[in-house]
Coordinates of C-alpha atoms (C1' of nucleotides) in Angstrom, one line a residue:
Chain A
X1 CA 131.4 165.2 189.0
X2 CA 131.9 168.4 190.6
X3 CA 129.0 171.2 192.1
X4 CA 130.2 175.1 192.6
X5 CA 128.0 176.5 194.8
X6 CA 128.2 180.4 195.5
X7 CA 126.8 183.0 197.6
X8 CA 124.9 185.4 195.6
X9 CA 126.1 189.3 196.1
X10 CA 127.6 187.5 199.4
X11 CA 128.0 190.5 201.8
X12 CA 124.6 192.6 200.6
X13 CA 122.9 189.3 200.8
X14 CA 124.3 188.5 204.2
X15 CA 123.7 192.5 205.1
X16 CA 119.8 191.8 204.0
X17 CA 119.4 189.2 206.2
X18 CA 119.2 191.3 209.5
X19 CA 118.1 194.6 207.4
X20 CA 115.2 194.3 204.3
X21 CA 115.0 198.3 205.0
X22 CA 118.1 197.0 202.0
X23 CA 116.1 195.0 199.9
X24 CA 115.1 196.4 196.5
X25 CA 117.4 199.4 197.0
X26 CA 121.3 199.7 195.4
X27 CA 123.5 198.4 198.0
X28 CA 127.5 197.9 198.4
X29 CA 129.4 197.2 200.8
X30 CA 133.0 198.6 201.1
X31 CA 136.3 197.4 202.0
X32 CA 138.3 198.4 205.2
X33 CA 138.7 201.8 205.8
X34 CA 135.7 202.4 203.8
X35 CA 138.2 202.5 200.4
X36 CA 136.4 200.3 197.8
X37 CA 133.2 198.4 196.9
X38 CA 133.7 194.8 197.1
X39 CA 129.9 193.6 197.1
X40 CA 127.4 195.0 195.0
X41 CA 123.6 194.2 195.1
X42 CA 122.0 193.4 191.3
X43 CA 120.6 197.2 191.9
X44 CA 124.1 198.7 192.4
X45 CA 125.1 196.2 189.5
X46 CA 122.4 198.1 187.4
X47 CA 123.9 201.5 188.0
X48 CA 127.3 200.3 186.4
X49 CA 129.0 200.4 190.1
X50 CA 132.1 198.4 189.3
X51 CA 133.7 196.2 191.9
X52 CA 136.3 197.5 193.7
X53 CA 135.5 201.0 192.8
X54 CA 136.9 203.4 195.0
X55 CA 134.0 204.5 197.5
X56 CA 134.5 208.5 197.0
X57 CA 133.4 207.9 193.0
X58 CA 130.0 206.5 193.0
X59 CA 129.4 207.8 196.8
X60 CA 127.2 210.5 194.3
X61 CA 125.5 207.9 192.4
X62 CA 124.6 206.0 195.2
X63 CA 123.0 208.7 197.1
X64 CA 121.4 210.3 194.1
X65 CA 119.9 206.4 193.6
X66 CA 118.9 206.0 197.6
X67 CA 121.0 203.3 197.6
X68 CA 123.3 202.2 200.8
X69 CA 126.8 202.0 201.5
X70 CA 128.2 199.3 204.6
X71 CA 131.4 199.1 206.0
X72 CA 132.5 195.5 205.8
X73 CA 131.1 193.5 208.7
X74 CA 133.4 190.0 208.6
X75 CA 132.3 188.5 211.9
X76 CA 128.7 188.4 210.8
X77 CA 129.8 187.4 207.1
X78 CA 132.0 184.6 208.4
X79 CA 129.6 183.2 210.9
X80 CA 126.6 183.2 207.9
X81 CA 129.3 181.6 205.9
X82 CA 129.5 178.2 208.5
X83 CA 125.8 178.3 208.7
X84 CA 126.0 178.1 204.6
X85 CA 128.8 175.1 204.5
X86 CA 127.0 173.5 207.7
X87 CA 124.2 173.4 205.3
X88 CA 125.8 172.1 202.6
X89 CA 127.3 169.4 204.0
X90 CA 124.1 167.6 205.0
X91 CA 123.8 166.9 200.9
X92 CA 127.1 165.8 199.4
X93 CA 129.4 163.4 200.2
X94 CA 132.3 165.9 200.9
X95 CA 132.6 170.1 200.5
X96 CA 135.9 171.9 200.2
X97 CA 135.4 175.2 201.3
X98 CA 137.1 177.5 198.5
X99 CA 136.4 181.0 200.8
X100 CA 133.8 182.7 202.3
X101 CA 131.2 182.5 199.8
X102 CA 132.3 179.8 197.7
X103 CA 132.8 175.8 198.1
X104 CA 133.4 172.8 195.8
X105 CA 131.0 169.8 195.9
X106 CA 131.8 166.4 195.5
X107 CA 129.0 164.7 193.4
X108 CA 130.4 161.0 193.1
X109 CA 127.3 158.8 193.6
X110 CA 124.3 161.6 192.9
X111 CA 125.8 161.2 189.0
X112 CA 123.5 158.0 188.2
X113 CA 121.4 160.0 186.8
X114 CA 121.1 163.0 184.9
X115 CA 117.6 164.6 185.6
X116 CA 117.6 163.9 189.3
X117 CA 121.8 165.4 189.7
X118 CA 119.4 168.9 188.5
X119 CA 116.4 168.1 191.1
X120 CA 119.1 167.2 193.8
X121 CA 121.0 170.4 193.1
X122 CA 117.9 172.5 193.2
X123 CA 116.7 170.8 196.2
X124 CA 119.9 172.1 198.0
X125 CA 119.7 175.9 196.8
X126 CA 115.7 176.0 198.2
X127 CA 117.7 174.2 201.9
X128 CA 120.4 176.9 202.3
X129 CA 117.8 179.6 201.2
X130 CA 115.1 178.2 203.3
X131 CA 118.2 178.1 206.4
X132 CA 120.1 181.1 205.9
X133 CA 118.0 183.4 203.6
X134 CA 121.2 183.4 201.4
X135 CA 120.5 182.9 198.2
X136 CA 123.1 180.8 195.9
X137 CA 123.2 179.7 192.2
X138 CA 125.4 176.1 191.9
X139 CA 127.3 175.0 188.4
X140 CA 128.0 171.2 187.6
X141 CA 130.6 169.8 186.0
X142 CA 133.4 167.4 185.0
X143 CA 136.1 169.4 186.5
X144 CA 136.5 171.6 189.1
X145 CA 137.1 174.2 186.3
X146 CA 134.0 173.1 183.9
X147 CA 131.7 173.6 187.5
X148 CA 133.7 177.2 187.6
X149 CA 132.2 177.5 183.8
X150 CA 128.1 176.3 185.0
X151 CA 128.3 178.5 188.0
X152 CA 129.4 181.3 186.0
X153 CA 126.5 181.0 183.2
X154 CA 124.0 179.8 186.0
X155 CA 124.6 183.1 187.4
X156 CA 124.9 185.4 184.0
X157 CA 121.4 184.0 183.1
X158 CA 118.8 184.1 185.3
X159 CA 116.4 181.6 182.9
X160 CA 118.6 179.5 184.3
X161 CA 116.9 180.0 187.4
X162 CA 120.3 179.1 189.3
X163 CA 121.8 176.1 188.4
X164 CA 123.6 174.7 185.1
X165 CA 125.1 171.3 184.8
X166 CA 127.1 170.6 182.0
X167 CA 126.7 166.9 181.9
X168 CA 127.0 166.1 178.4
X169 CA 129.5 166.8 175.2
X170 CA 127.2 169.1 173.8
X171 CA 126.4 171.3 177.0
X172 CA 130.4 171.4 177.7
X173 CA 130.5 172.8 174.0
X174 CA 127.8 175.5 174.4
X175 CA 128.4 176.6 177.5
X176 CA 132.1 177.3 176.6
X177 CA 131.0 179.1 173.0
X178 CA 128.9 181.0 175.4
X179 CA 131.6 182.1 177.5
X180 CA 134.3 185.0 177.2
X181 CA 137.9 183.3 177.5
X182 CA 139.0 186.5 180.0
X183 CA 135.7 184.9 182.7
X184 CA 137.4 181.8 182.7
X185 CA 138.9 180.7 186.4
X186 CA 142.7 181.1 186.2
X187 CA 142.7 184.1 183.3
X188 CA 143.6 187.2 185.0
X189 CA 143.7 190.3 183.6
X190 CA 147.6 189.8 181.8
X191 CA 146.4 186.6 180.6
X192 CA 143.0 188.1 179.2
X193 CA 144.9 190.8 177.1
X194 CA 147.4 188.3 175.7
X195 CA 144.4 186.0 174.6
X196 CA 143.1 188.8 173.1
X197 CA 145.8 189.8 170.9
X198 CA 146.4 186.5 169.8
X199 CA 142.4 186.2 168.5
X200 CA 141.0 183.9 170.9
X201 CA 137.7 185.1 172.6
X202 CA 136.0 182.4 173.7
X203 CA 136.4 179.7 176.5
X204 CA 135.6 177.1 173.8
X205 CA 138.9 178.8 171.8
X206 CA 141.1 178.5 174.5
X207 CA 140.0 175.0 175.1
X208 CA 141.8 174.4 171.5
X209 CA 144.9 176.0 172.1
X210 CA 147.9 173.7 172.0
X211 CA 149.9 172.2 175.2
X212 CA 152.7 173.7 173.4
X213 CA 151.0 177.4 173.2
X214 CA 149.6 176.7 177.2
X215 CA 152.8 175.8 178.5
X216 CA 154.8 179.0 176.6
X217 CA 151.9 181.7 177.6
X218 CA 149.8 180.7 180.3
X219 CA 152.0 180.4 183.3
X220 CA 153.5 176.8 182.6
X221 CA 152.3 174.0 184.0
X222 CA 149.0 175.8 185.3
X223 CA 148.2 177.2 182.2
X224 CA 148.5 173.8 180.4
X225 CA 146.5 172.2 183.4
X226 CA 143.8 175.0 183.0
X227 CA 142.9 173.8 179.3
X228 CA 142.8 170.0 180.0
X229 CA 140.4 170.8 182.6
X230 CA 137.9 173.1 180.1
X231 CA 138.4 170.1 177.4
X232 CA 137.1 167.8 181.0
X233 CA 140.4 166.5 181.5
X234 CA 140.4 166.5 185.4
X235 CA 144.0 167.6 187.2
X236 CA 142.4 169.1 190.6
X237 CA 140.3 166.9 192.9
X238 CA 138.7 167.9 196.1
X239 CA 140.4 169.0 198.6
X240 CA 137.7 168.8 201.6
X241 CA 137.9 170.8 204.5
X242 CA 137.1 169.4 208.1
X243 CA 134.9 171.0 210.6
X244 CA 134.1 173.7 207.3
X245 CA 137.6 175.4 208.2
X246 CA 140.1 176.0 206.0
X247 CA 144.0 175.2 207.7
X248 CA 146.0 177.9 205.9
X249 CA 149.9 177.9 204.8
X250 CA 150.5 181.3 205.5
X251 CA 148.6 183.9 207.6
X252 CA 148.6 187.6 207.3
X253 CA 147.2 191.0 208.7
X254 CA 147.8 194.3 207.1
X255 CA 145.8 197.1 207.0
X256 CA 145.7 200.8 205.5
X257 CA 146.0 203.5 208.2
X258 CA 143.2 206.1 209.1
X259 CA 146.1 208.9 208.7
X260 CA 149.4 208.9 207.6
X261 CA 152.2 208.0 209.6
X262 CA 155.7 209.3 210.2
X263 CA 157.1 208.4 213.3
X264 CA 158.7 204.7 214.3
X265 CA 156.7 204.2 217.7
X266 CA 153.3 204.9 215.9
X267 CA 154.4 202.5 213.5
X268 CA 155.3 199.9 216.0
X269 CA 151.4 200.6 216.9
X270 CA 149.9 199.4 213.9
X271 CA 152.6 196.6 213.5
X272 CA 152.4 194.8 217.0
X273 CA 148.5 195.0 217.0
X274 CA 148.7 193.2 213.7
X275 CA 151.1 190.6 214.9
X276 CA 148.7 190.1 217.7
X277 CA 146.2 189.2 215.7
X278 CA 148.1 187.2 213.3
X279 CA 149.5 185.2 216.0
X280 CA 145.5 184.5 217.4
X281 CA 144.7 183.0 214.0
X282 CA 147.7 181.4 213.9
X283 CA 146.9 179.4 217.6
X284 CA 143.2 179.2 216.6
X285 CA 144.3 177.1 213.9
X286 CA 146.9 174.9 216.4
X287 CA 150.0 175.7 214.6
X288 CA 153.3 177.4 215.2
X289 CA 155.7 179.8 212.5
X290 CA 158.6 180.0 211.3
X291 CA 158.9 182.7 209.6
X292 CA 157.9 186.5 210.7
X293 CA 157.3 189.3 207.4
X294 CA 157.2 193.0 208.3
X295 CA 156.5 195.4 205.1
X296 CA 155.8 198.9 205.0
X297 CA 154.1 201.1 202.1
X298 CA 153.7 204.4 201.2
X299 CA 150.9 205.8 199.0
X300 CA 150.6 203.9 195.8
X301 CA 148.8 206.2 194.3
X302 CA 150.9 209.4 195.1
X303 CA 152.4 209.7 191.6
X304 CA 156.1 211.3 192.7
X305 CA 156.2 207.9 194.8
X306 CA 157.6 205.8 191.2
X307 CA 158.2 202.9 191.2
X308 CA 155.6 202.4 194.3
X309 CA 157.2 202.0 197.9
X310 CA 156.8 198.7 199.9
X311 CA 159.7 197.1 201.3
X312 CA 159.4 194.0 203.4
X313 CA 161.6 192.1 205.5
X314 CA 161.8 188.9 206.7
X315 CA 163.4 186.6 209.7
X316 CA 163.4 182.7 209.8
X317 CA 163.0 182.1 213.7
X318 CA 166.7 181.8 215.5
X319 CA 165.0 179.7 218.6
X320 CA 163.1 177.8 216.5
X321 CA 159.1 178.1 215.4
X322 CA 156.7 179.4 217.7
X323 CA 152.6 180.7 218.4
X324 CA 154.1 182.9 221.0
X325 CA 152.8 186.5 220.7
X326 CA 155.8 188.3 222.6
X327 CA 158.3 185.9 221.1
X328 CA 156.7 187.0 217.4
X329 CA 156.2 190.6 218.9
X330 CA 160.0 191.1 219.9
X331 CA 161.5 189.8 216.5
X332 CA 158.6 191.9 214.5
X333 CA 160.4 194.8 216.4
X334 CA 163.6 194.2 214.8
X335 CA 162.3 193.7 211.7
X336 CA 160.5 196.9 211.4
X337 CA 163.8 198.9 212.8
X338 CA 165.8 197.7 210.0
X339 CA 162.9 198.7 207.3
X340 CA 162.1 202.5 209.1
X341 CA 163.3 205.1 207.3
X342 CA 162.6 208.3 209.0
X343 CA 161.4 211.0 206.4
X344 CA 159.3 208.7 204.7
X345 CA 155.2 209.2 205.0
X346 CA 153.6 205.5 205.2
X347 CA 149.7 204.8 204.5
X348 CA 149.9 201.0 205.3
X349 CA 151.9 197.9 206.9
X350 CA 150.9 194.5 207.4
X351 CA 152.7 191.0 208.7
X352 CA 153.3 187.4 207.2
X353 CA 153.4 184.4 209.3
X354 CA 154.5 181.9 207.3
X355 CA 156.2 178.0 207.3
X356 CA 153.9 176.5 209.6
X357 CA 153.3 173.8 211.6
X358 CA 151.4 171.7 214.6
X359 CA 153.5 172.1 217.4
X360 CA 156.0 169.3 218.1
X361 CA 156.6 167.5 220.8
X362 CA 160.7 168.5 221.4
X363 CA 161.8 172.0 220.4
X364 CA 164.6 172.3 217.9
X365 CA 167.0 174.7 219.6
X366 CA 169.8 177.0 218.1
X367 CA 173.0 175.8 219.3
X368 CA 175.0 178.7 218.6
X369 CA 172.5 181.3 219.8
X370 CA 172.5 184.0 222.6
X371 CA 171.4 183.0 225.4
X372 CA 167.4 183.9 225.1
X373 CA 165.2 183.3 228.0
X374 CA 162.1 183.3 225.3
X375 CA 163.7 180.0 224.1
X376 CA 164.2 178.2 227.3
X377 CA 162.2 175.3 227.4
X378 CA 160.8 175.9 230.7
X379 CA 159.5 179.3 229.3
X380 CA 158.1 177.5 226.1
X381 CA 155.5 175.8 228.1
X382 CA 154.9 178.6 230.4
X383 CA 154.4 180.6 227.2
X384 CA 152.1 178.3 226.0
X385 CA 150.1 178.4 229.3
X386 CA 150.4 182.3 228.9
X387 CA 148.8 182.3 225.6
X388 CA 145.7 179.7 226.5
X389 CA 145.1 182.4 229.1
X390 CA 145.0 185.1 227.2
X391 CA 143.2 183.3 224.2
X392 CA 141.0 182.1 227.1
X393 CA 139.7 185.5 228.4
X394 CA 139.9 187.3 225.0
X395 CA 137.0 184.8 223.7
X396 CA 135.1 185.3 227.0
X397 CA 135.3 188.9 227.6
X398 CA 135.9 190.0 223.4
X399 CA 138.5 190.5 221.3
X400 CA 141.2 193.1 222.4
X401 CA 140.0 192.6 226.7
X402 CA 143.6 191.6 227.1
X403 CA 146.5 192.2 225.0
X404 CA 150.4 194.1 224.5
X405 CA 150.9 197.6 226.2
X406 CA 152.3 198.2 222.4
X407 CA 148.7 198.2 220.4
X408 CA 147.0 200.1 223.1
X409 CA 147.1 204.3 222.5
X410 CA 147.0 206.6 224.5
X411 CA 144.3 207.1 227.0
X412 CA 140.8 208.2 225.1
X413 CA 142.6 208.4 221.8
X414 CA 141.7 206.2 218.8
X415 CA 145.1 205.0 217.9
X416 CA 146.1 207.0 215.1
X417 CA 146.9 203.8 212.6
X418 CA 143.1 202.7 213.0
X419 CA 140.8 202.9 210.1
X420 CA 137.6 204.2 209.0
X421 CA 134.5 202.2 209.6
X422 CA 132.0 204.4 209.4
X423 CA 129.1 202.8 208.1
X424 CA 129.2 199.2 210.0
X425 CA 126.1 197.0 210.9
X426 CA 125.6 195.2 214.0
X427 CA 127.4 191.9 214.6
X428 CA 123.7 190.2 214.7
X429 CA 125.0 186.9 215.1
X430 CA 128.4 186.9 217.0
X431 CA 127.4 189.2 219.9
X432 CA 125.0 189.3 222.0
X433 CA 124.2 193.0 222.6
X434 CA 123.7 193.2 219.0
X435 CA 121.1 190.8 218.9
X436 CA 118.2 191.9 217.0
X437 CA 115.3 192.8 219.3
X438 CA 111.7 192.3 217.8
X439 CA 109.4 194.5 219.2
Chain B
dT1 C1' 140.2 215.0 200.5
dC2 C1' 138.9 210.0 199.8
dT3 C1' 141.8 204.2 196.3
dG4 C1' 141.3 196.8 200.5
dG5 C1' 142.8 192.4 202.5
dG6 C1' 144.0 187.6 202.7
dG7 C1' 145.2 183.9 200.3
dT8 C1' 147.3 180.2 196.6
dC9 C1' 150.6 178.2 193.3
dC10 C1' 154.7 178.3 190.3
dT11 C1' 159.4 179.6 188.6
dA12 C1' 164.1 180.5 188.9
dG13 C1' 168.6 181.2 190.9
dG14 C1' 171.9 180.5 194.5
dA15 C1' 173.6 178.2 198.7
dC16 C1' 174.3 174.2 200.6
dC17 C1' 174.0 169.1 201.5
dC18 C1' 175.3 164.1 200.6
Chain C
dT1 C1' 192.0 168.6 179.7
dC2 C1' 188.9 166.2 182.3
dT3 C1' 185.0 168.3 186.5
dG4 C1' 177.9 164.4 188.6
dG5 C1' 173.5 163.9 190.2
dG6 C1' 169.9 164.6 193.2
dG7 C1' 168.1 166.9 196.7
dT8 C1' 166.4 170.9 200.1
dC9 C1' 166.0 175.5 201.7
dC10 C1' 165.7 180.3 200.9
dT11 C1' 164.4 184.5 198.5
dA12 C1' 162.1 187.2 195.2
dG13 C1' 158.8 187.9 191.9
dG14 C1' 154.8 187.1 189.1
dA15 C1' 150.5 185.4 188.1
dC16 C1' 146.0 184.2 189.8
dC17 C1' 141.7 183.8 193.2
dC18 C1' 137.7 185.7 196.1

DNA sequence: TCTGGGGTCCTAGGACCC
DNA sequence: TCTGGGGTCCTAGGACCC
């Protein structure tokens, strides 16, 4: 048996925490660069604020309703999320952490008996709300996809005061007559309008579709897998995650700029500062890359820009994989040479690391390359003494207290590529002179 | 005027290997 | 005229998730 627990409103919960001047009132919380709404409190829900709405189109509505807007505030959403999974863990057997709000439970053993799989559930939802003031709603089920279902319903009805376990044949059958095939996890919005014009509505209707029909329309194998798992066929098990962390495959950074940009070296700003911090994550988690993705994009939504403009280019390592921030700085130059166009007005860039790997313990090198002093194994290990420096002082003395000449602007000027954050909250938990003083 | 970011998995074709 | 089978790696694209 599987358990879905998830954050409730995640970020305006979090957000309420540390500010009940929020509570009762409409609150969202927007994206970077203060572009969309990606958490909306029950309130803002009320007002028919859509997620990811753009900011500028309910900003009215909102302050018309004396609601709140917040600019996203991930170090003090990421570090309530650990306190949420440390939580968790004290009552299962084994969590996989999904993402920031969200994390599979593995049941096996508390399934003995039905009743006290409910009292057990419930018991956990009071813990993390009694721990974190977050407040949660947790589905039960068969398969991972079938919990997916619960957590759903468990949070559409609030007579449900939380929690739904679908534990039996009949539940499984309610549960999915009760449920729109498009809110099913795994049916996007293509799939949704396909289901639609061929006549099936329901979760319980696509439950009956044939492996034939899955395999043709639903994205092959994943499609065919999705319906075994609403009938309570299970084809995903728990993946659980160590120490609550989640060891990616790839890693990115991208951002939208503050302003548009035109010129290569302000570019070469926003791209090295990215890499930076792509290549921190990519330490932090102990491995190395092989592969290095630059892409640029200009204004999606400027309508004389058809089709939309993003090109991206990318370069398998010549010396071999590495966690080295110039190493990854110097090819990322290259890379976004050959993709400049001058002429062009850009709005965005971002960076892939991808293909990685724990370090290992003899360095493959490139016979036939030049002659590159990067690649040298003496400098490999001096670079890897470099970067425990640097990694070293930045967690002491803050993020950015040392880094590349390239992401710093000039003297007293926000770099031009930075963002718009305008309506952040302390970081209440992650540093201390934001620590909330009670008088 | 203002429109996000970071991930996953699968497919398919071509180059290349033994 | 006949012309294998089984792999991997790479790239690009498309769907999905939160």
């Amino acid at each position: 048996m599987f358990g879905l627990v998830d954050g409730n409103n995640f970020y305006v919960s979090c957000e309420r925490v540390f500010q009940p001047r929020l509570d009762g009132r409409p609150v969202v919380v927007l994206s970077n660069n203060d572009g969309n709404v990606v958490s909306r409190s029950a309130e803002a829900k009320q007002l028919g604020i859509a997620m990811g709405a753009p900011f500028f189109e309910v900003r009215e509505l909102l302050r018309h309703h004396q609601g709140h807007a917040l600019s996203s505030n991930y170090p003090l959403y990421g570090d309530m999320s650990r306190r949420v999974m440390a939580r968790l863990a004290d009552h299962v057997p084994a969590v996989e952490v999904y993402s920031i709000d969200e994390a599979f439970l593995d049941l096996a053993g508390l399934t003995t008996w039905c009743g006290p799989l409910d009292a057990r559930a419930q018991e956990l939802r009071r813990d993390v709300l009694a721990c974190t003031s977050i407040p949660t709603c947790v589905g039960i089920g068969p398969t991972k996809t079938l919990a997916k279902v619960a957590n759903r319903l468990a949070k559409k009805y609030p007579e449900l005061q939380g929690l739904l376990s679908l534990t039996t044949e009949s539940r499984r059958e309610r549960a999915l007559r009760a449920l729109p095939a498009a809110d099913v996890w795994g049916i996007g919005r293509q799939y949704a309008q396909l289901l639609q014009g061929s006549g099936i509505r329901t979760a319980w209707e696509l439950a009956g579709v044939s492996e034939a029909w899955a395999r043709k329309h639903l994205g092959g194998v994943v499609g065919w897998r999705l319906v075994q798992e609403l009938r309570g066929q299970p084809c995903q098990g728990l993946l659980p995650s160590e120490d609550g962390t989640l060891g990616r495959k790839s890693i990115s950074c991208s951002r939208s700029f503050g302003q548009r940009l035109h010129h290569v070296e302000e570019l070469w700003g926003a791209v090295s500062t990215y890499l930076s911090r792509a290549a921190e994550k990519l330490r932090a988690q102990g491995d190395q890359a092989h592969l290095v993705t630059v892409f640029l994009s200009q204004d999606r939504y400027d309508t004389r820009i058809r089709p939309p403009y993003t090109r991206s280019a990318t370069l398998t390592l010549p010396g071999g994989p590495t966690a080295d921030t110039l190493r990854l700085l110097a090819y990322g130059r290259r890379l976004l040479e050959k993709l400049y166009e001058p002429g062009r007005v850009y709005v965005k860039a971002g960076v892939v690391l991808d293909g990685l790997e724990p370090p290992s313990s003899g360095q493959q090198l490139d016979l036939f390359a030049p002659p590159d002093l990067l690649t040298e194994p003496v400098s490999v290990e001096r670079s890897a003494r470099l970067m425990q420096q640097l990694d070293a002082l930045n967690r002491r003395f803050g993020r950015g207290a040392v880094r590349l000449a390239s992401t710093v602007s000039l003297a007293g000027q926000p770099p031009p590529w930075q963002g718009k954050s305008n309506y952040r909250s302390p970081a209440f938990t992650t540093r201390l002179e934001d620590l909330l003083l009670v008088t």
